[in-house]
CSV table of C-alpha atoms (C1' of nucleotides) in Angstrom, one decimal:
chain,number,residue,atom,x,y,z
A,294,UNK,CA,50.7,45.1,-130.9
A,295,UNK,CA,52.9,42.1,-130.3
A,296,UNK,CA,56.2,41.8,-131.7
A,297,UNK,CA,58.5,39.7,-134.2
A,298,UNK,CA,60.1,37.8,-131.4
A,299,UNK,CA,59.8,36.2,-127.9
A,300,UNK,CA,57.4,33.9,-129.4
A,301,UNK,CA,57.8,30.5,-127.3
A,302,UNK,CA,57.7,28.3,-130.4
A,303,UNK,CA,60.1,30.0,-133.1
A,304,UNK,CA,60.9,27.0,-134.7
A,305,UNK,CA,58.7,25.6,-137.4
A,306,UNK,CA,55.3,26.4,-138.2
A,307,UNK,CA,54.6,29.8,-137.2
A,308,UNK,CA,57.8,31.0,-137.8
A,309,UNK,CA,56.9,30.1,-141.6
A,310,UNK,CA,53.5,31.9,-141.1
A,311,UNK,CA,54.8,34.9,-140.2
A,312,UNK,CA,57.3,34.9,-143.0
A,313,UNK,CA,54.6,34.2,-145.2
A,314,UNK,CA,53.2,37.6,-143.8
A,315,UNK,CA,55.6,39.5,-143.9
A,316,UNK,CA,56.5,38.7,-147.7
A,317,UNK,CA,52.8,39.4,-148.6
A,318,UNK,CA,53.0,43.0,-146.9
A,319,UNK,CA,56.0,43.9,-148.6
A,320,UNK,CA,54.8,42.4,-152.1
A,321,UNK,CA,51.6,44.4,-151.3
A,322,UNK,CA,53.4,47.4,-150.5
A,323,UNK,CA,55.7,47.1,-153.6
A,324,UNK,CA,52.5,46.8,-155.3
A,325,UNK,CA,51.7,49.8,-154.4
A,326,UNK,CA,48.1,48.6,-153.1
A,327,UNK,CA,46.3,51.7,-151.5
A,328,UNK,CA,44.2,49.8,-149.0
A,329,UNK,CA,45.9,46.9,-147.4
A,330,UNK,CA,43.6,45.1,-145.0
A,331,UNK,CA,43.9,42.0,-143.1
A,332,UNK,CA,41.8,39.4,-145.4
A,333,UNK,CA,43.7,40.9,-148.5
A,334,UNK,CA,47.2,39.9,-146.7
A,335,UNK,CA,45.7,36.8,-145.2
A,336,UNK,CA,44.6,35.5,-148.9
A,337,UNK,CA,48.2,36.6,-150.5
A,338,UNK,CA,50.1,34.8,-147.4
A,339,UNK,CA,47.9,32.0,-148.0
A,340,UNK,CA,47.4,31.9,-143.8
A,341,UNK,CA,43.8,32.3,-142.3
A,342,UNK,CA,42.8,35.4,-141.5
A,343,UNK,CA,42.5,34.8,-137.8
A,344,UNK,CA,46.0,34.3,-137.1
A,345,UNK,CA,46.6,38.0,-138.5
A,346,UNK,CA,43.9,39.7,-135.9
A,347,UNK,CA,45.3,37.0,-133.2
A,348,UNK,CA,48.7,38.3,-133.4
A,349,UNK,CA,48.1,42.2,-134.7
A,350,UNK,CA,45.7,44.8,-132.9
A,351,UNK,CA,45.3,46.3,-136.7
A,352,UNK,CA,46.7,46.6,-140.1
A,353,UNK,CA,48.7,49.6,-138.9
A,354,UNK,CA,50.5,47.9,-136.4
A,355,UNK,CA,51.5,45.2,-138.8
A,356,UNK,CA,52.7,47.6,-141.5
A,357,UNK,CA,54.4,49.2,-138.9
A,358,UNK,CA,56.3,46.5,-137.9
A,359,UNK,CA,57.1,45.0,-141.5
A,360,UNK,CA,58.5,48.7,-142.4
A,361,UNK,CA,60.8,49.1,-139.3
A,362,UNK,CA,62.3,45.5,-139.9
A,363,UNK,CA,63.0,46.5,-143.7
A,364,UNK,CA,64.4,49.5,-143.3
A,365,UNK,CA,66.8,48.6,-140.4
A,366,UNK,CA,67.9,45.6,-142.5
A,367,UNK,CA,71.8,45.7,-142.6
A,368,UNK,CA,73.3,46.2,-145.8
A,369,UNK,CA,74.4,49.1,-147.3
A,370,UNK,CA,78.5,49.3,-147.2
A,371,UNK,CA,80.7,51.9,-145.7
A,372,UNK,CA,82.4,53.5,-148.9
A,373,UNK,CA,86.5,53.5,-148.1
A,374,UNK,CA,87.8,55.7,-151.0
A,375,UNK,CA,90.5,57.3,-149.0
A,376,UNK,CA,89.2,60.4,-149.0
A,377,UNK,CA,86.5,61.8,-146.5
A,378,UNK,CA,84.6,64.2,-149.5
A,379,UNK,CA,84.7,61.1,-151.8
A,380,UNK,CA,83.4,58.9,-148.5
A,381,UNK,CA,80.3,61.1,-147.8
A,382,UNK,CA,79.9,61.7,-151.3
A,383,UNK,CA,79.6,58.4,-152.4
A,384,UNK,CA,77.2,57.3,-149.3
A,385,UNK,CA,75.0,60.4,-149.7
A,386,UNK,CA,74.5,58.6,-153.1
A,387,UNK,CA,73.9,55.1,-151.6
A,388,UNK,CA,71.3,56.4,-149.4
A,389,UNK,CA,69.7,58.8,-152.2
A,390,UNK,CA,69.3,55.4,-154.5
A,391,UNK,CA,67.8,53.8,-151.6
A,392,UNK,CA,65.2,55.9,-150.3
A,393,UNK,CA,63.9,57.0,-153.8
A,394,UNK,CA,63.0,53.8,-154.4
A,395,UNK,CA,58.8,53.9,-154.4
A,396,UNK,CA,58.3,50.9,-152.0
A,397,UNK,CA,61.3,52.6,-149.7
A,398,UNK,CA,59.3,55.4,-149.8
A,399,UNK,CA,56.0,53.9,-148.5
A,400,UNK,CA,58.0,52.4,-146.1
A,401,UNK,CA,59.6,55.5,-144.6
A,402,UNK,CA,55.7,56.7,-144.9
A,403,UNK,CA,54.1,54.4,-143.0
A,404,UNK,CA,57.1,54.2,-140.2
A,405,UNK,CA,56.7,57.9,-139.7
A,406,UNK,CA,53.0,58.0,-139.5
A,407,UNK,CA,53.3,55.9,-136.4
A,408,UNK,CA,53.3,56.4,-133.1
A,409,UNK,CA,56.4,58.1,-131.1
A,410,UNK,CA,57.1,54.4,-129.5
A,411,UNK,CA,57.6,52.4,-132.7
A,412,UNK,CA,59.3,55.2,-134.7
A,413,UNK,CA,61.7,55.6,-132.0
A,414,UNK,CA,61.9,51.7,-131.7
A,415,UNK,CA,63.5,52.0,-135.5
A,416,UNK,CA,66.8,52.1,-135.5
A,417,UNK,CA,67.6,53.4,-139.0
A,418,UNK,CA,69.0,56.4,-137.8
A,419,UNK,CA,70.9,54.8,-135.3
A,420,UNK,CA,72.4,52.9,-138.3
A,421,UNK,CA,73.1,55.8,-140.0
A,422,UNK,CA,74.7,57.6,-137.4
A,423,UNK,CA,77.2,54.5,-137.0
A,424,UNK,CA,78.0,54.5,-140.5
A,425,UNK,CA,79.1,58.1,-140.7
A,426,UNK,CA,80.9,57.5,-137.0
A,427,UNK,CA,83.1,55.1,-139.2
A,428,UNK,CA,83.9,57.7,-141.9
A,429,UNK,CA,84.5,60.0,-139.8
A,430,UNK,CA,87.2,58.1,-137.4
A,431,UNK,CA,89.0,56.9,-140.7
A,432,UNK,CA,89.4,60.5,-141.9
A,433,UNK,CA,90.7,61.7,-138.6
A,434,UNK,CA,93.1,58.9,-138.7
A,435,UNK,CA,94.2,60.1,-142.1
A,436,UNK,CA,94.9,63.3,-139.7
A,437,UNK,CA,92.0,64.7,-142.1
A,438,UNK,CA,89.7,67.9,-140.7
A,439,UNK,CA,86.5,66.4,-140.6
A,440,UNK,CA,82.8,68.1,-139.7
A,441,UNK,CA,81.0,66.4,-136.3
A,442,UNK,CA,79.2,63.1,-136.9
A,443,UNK,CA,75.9,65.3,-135.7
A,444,UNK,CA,76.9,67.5,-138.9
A,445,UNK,CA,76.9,64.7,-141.0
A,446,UNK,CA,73.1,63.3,-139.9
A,447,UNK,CA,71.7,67.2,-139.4
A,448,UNK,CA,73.4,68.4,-142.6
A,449,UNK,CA,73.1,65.6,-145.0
A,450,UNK,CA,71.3,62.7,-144.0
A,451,UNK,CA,68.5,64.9,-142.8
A,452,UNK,CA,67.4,66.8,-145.4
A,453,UNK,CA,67.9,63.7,-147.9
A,454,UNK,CA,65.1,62.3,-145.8
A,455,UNK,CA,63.3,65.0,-145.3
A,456,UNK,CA,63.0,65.6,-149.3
A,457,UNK,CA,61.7,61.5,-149.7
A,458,UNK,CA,58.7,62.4,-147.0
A,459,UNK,CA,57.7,65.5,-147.7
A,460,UNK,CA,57.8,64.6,-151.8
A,461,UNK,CA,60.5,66.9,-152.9
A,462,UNK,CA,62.7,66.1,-155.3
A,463,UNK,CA,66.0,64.4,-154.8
A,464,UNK,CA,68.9,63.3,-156.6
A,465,UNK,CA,72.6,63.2,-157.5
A,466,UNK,CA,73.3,66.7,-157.6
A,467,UNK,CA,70.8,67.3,-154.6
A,468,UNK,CA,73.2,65.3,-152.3
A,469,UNK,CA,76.3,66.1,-153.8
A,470,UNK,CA,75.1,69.7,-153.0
A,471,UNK,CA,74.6,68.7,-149.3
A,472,UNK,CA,77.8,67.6,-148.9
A,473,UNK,CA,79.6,70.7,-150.2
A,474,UNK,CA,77.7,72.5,-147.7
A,475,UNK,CA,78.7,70.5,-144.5
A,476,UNK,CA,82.6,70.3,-145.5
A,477,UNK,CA,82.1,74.4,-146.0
A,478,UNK,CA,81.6,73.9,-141.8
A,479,UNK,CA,85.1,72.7,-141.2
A,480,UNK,CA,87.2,74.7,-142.7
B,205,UNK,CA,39.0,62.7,-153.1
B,206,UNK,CA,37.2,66.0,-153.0
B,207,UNK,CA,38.3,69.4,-151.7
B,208,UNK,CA,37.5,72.1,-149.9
B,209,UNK,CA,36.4,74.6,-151.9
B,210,UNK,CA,34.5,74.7,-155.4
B,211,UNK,CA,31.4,73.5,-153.9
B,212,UNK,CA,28.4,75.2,-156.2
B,213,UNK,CA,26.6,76.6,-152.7
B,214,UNK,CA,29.3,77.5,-150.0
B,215,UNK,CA,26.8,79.6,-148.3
B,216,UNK,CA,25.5,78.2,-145.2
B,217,UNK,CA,24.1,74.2,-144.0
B,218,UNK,CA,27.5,72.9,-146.4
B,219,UNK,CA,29.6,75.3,-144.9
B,220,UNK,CA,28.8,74.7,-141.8
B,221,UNK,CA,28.6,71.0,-141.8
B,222,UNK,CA,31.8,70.8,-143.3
B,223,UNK,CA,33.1,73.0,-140.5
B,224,UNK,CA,32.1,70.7,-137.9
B,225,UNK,CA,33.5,67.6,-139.6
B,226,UNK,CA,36.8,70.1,-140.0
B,227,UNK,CA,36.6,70.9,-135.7
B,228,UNK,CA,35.8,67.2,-135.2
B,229,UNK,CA,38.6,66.0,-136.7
B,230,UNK,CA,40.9,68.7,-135.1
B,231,UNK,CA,39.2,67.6,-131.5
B,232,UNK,CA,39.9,63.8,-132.4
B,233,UNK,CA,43.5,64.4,-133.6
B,234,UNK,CA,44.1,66.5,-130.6
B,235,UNK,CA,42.8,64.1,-128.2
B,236,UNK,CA,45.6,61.5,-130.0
B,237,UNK,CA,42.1,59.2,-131.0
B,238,UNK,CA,43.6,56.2,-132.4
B,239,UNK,CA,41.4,55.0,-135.0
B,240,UNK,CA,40.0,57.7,-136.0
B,241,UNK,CA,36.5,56.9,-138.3
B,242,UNK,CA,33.9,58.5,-140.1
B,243,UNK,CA,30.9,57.2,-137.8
B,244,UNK,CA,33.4,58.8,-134.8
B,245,UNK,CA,33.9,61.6,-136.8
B,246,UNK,CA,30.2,62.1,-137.9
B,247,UNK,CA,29.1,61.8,-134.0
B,248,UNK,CA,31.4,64.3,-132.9
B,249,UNK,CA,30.3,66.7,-135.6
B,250,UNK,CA,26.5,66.0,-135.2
B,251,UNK,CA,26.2,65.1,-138.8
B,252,UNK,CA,25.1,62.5,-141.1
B,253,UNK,CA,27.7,59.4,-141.8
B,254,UNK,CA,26.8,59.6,-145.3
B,255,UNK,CA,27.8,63.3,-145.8
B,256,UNK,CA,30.9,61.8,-145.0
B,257,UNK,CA,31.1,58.8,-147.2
B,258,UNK,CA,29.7,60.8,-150.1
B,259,UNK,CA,31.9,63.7,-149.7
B,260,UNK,CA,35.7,61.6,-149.0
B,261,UNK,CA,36.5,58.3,-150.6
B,262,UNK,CA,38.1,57.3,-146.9
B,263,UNK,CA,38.9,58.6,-143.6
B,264,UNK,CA,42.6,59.1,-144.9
B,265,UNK,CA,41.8,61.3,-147.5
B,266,UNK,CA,40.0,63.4,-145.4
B,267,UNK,CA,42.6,63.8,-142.2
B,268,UNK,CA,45.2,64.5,-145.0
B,269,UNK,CA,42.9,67.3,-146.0
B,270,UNK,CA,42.2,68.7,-142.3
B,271,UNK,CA,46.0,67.9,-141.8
B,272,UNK,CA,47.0,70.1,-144.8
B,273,UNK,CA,44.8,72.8,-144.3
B,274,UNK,CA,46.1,73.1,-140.5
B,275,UNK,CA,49.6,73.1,-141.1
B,276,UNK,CA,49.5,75.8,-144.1
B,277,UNK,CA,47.8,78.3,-142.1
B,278,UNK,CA,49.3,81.5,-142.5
B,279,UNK,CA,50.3,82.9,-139.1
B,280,UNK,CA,53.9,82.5,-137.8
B,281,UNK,CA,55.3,86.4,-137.9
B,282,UNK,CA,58.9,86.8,-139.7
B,283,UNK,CA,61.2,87.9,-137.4
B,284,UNK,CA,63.3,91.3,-138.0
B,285,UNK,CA,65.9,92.1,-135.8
B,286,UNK,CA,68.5,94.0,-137.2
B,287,UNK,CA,70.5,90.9,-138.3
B,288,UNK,CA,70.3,87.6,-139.7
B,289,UNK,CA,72.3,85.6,-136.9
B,290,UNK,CA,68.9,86.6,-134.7
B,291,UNK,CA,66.5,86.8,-137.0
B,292,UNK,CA,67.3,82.9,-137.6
B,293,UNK,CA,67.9,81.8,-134.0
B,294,UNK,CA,64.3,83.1,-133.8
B,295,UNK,CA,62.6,81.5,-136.6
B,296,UNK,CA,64.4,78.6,-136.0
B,297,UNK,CA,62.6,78.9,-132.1
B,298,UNK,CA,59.1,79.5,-133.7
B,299,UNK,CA,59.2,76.3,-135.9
B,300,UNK,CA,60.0,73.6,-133.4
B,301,UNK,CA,57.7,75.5,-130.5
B,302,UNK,CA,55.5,74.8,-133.8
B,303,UNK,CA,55.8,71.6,-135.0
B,304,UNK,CA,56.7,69.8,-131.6
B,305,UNK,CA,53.2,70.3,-129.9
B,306,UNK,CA,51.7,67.4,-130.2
B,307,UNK,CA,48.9,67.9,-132.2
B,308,UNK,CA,50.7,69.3,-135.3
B,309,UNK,CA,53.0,66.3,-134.6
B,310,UNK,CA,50.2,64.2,-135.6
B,311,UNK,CA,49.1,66.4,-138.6
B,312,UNK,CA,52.6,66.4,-140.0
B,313,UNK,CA,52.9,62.6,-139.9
B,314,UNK,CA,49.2,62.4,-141.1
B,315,UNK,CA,50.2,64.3,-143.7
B,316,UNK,CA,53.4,63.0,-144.6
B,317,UNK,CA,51.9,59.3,-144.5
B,318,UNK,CA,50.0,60.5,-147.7
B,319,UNK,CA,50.5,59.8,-151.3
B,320,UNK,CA,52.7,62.2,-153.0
B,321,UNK,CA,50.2,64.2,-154.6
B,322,UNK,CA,48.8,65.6,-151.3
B,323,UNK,CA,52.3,65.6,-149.9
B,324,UNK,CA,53.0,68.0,-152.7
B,325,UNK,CA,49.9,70.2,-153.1
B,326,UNK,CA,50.8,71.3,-149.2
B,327,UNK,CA,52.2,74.4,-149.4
B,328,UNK,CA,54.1,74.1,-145.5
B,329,UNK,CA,57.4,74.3,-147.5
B,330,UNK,CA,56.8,76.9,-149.6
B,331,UNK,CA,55.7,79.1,-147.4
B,332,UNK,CA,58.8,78.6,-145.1
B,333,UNK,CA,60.8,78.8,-148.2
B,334,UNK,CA,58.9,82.7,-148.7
B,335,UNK,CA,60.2,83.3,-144.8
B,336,UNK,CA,63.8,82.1,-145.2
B,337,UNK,CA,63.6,84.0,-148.6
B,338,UNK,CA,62.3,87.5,-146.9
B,339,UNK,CA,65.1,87.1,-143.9
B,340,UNK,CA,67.8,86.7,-146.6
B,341,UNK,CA,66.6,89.8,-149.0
B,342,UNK,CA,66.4,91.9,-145.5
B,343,UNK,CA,70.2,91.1,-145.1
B,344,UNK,CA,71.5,91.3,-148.4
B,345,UNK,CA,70.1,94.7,-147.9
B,346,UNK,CA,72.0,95.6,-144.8
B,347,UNK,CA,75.3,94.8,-146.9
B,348,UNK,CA,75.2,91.5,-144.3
B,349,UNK,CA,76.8,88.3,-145.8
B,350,UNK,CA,74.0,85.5,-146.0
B,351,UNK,CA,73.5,82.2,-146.7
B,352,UNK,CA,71.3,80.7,-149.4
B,353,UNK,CA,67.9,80.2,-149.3
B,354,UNK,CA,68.3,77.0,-150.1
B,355,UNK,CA,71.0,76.8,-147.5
B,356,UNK,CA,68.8,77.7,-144.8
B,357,UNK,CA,65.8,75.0,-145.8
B,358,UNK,CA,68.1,72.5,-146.3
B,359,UNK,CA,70.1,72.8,-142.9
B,360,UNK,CA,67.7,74.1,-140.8
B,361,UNK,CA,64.2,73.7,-141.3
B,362,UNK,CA,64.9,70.2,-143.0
B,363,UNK,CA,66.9,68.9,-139.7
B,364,UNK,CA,63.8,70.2,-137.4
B,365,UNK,CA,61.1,68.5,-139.3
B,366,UNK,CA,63.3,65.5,-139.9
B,367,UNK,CA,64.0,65.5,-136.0
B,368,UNK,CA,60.3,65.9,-135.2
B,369,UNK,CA,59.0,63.3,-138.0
B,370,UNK,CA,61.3,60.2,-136.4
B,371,UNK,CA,60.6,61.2,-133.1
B,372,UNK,CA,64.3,62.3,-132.3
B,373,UNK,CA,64.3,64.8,-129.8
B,374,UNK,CA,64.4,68.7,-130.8
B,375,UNK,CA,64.7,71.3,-128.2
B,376,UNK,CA,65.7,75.1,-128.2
B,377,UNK,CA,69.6,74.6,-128.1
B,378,UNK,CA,69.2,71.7,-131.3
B,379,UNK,CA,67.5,74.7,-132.9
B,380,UNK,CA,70.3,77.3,-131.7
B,381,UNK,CA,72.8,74.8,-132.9
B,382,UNK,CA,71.7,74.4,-136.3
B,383,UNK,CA,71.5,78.0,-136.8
B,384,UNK,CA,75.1,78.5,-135.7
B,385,UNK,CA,76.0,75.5,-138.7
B,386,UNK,CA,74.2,77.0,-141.6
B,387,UNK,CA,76.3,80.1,-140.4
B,388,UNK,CA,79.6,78.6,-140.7
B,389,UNK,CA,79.1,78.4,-144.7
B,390,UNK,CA,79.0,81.5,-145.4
B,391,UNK,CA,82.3,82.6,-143.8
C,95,DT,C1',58.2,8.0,-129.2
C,96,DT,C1',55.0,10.0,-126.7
C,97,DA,C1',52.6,13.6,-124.3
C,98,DC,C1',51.9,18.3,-123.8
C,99,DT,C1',50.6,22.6,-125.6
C,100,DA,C1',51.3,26.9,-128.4
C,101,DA,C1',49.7,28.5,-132.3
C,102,DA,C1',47.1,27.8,-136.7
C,103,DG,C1',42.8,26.7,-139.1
C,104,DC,C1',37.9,26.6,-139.5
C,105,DA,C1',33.2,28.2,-139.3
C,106,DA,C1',29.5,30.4,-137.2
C,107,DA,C1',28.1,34.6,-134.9
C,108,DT,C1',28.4,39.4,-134.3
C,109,DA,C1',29.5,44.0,-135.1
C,110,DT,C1',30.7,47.7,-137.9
C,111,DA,C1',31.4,50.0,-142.1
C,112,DA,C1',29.8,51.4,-146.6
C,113,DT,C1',26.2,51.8,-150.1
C,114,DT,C1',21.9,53.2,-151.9
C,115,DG,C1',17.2,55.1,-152.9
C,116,DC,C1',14.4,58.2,-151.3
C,117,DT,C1',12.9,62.4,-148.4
C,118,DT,C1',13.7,66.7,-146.5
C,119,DT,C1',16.0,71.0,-145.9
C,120,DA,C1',17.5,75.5,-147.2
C,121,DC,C1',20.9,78.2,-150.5
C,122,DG,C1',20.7,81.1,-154.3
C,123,DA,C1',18.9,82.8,-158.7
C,124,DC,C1',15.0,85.0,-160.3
D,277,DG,C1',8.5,85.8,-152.0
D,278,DT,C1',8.7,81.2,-155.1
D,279,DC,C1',11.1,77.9,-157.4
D,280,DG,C1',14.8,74.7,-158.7
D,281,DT,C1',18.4,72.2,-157.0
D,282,DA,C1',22.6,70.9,-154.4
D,283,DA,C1',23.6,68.9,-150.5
D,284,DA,C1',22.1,66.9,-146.0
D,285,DG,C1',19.4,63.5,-143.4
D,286,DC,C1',17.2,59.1,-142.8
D,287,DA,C1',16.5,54.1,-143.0
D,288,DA,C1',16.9,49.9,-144.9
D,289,DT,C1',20.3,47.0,-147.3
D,290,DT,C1',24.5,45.0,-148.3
D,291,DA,C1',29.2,44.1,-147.6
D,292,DT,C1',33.3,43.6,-144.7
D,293,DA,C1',35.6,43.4,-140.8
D,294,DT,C1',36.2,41.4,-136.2
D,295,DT,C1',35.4,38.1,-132.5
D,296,DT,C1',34.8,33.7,-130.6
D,297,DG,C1',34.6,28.7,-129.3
D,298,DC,C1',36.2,24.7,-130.9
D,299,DT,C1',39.2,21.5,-133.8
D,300,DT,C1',43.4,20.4,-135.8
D,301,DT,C1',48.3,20.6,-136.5
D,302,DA,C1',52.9,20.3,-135.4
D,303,DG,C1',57.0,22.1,-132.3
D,304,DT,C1',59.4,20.8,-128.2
D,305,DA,C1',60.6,18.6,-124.0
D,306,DA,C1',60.8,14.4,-121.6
DNA sequence: TTACTAAAGCAAATATAATTGCTTTACGAC
DNA sequence: GTCGTAAAGCAATTATATTTGCTTTAGTAA
């Protein structure tokens, strides 16, 4: 399995090899490649194939690990409008653009097919939940009605994710649907 | 790629073999096997590693199939209670006792890892869609207010998968809690 | 600088997976 | 029954993946 950090020379050489990796995965992924092996990775990293079964236990684990660190990559701004229905409108957008995109989407794939460990390990819902905490602390400080921050992940981030991995369609309207629905819970 | 049916002579030695391979795979999935392939597969079955080879292009494609075929099994009884508030609570208890033992946690994410064409030929939503569908049509019938189909996928079956699929925890009162949510649009 | 050493590269050896041509089995149509 | 054929089994071959021991490179601490 191994992990990203906590290796005892960061510094030069292998930290470059292992950025080299990691770029070839997500190019390969972007790419849309079906089968992604360890020589094909190896050849596009332009790193010898030994270091990748030194360091991995198998592709999986490698893909796993790329995926987790791309998706928990910071990033994605808190919208401010002013208004909480505007706020969760405009970030149910934000996160609609961002998981439709394909290589997103293999990403979110590959994470989930995991094991319990490393998809718990992933902290973009974590993320999430901290963003909507924000939105929802600045509403009630407007003195605004606002639903539960569990609302706002169960009722709208939720199914926007569950749509990406189970290959249903989502878009605009889709999310500004979902967050009708929750504000129909607070009033 | 391949599928199940179609075969010109579905009689008896192809049916059978391709049962085995079909129990196998369950067994190896159930076990949690980690890498799972077709010479493992083949053993367990007691048949030929080039039935498998010739009849899947890879071990994927053919754990998506078992995976797909497990999960749409018809089965799950549609609750009727007298009224909708129960009748969900109920449902919403069958599908996590469902999908959180462990072995249809791996077919969902086996399936879910897939490429979008498999992801979409499953019919697991569907047929909860029929459910929610026949729970609503029983209550519009008692003069009961209810809320949408839609409304119930979105906010309750959506949030248990979702839950399930990133390994967040999901218990009876997550379930209850939901219910009580989807609830709260309607009045 | 220098010495030490973790980690990368290389190449040969091994193991496992995948393919292929041919043989055998046993449905299913007659 | 018997015949034709789809699909399974077998075995030899080829291709890939994985492991391993050793060499080289280059961070890091002194």
């Amino acid at each position: 399995m191994s992990s990203v950090a906590a290796s005892t020379r960061p510094g030069g050489r292998s930290a470059r090899v292992l950025n080299a990796i990691y770029t070839a995965v997500g190019e390969l992924v972007g790419e849309g490649t079906e089968r992604i092996t360890f020589s094909l990775i190896a050849e596009r990293a332009g790193v010898n194939p030994t270091t990748l079964y030194r360091r991995w236990d198998d592709v999986d684990a490698l893909l796993e690990e790329v995926a987790v660190a791309a998706l928990t990559r910071e990033g994605d701004p808190i919208p401010d409008t002013g208004a909480l229905e505007t706020d969760l409108t405009e970030w149910a957008l934000i996160i609609t653009e961002d998981i439709t995109r394909p290589h997103r989407t293999r990403y979110l794939r590959a994470m989930v097919a995991a094991r319990d460990e490393i998809v718990s390990s992933c902290s973009v819902m974590e993320r999430r939940r901290e963003q909507a905490a924000e939105m929802v602390r600045r509403a009630s400080g407007r003195g605004q009605e606002a639903p539960t921050v569990g609302q706002i992940l169960d009722h709208i981030v939720a199914p926007l994710y569950h749509h990406v991995v189970f290959a249903l369609p989502v878009d605009e309207d889709y999310a500004r649907l979902l967050v009708r629905d929750v504000l129909l819970m607070v009033r």
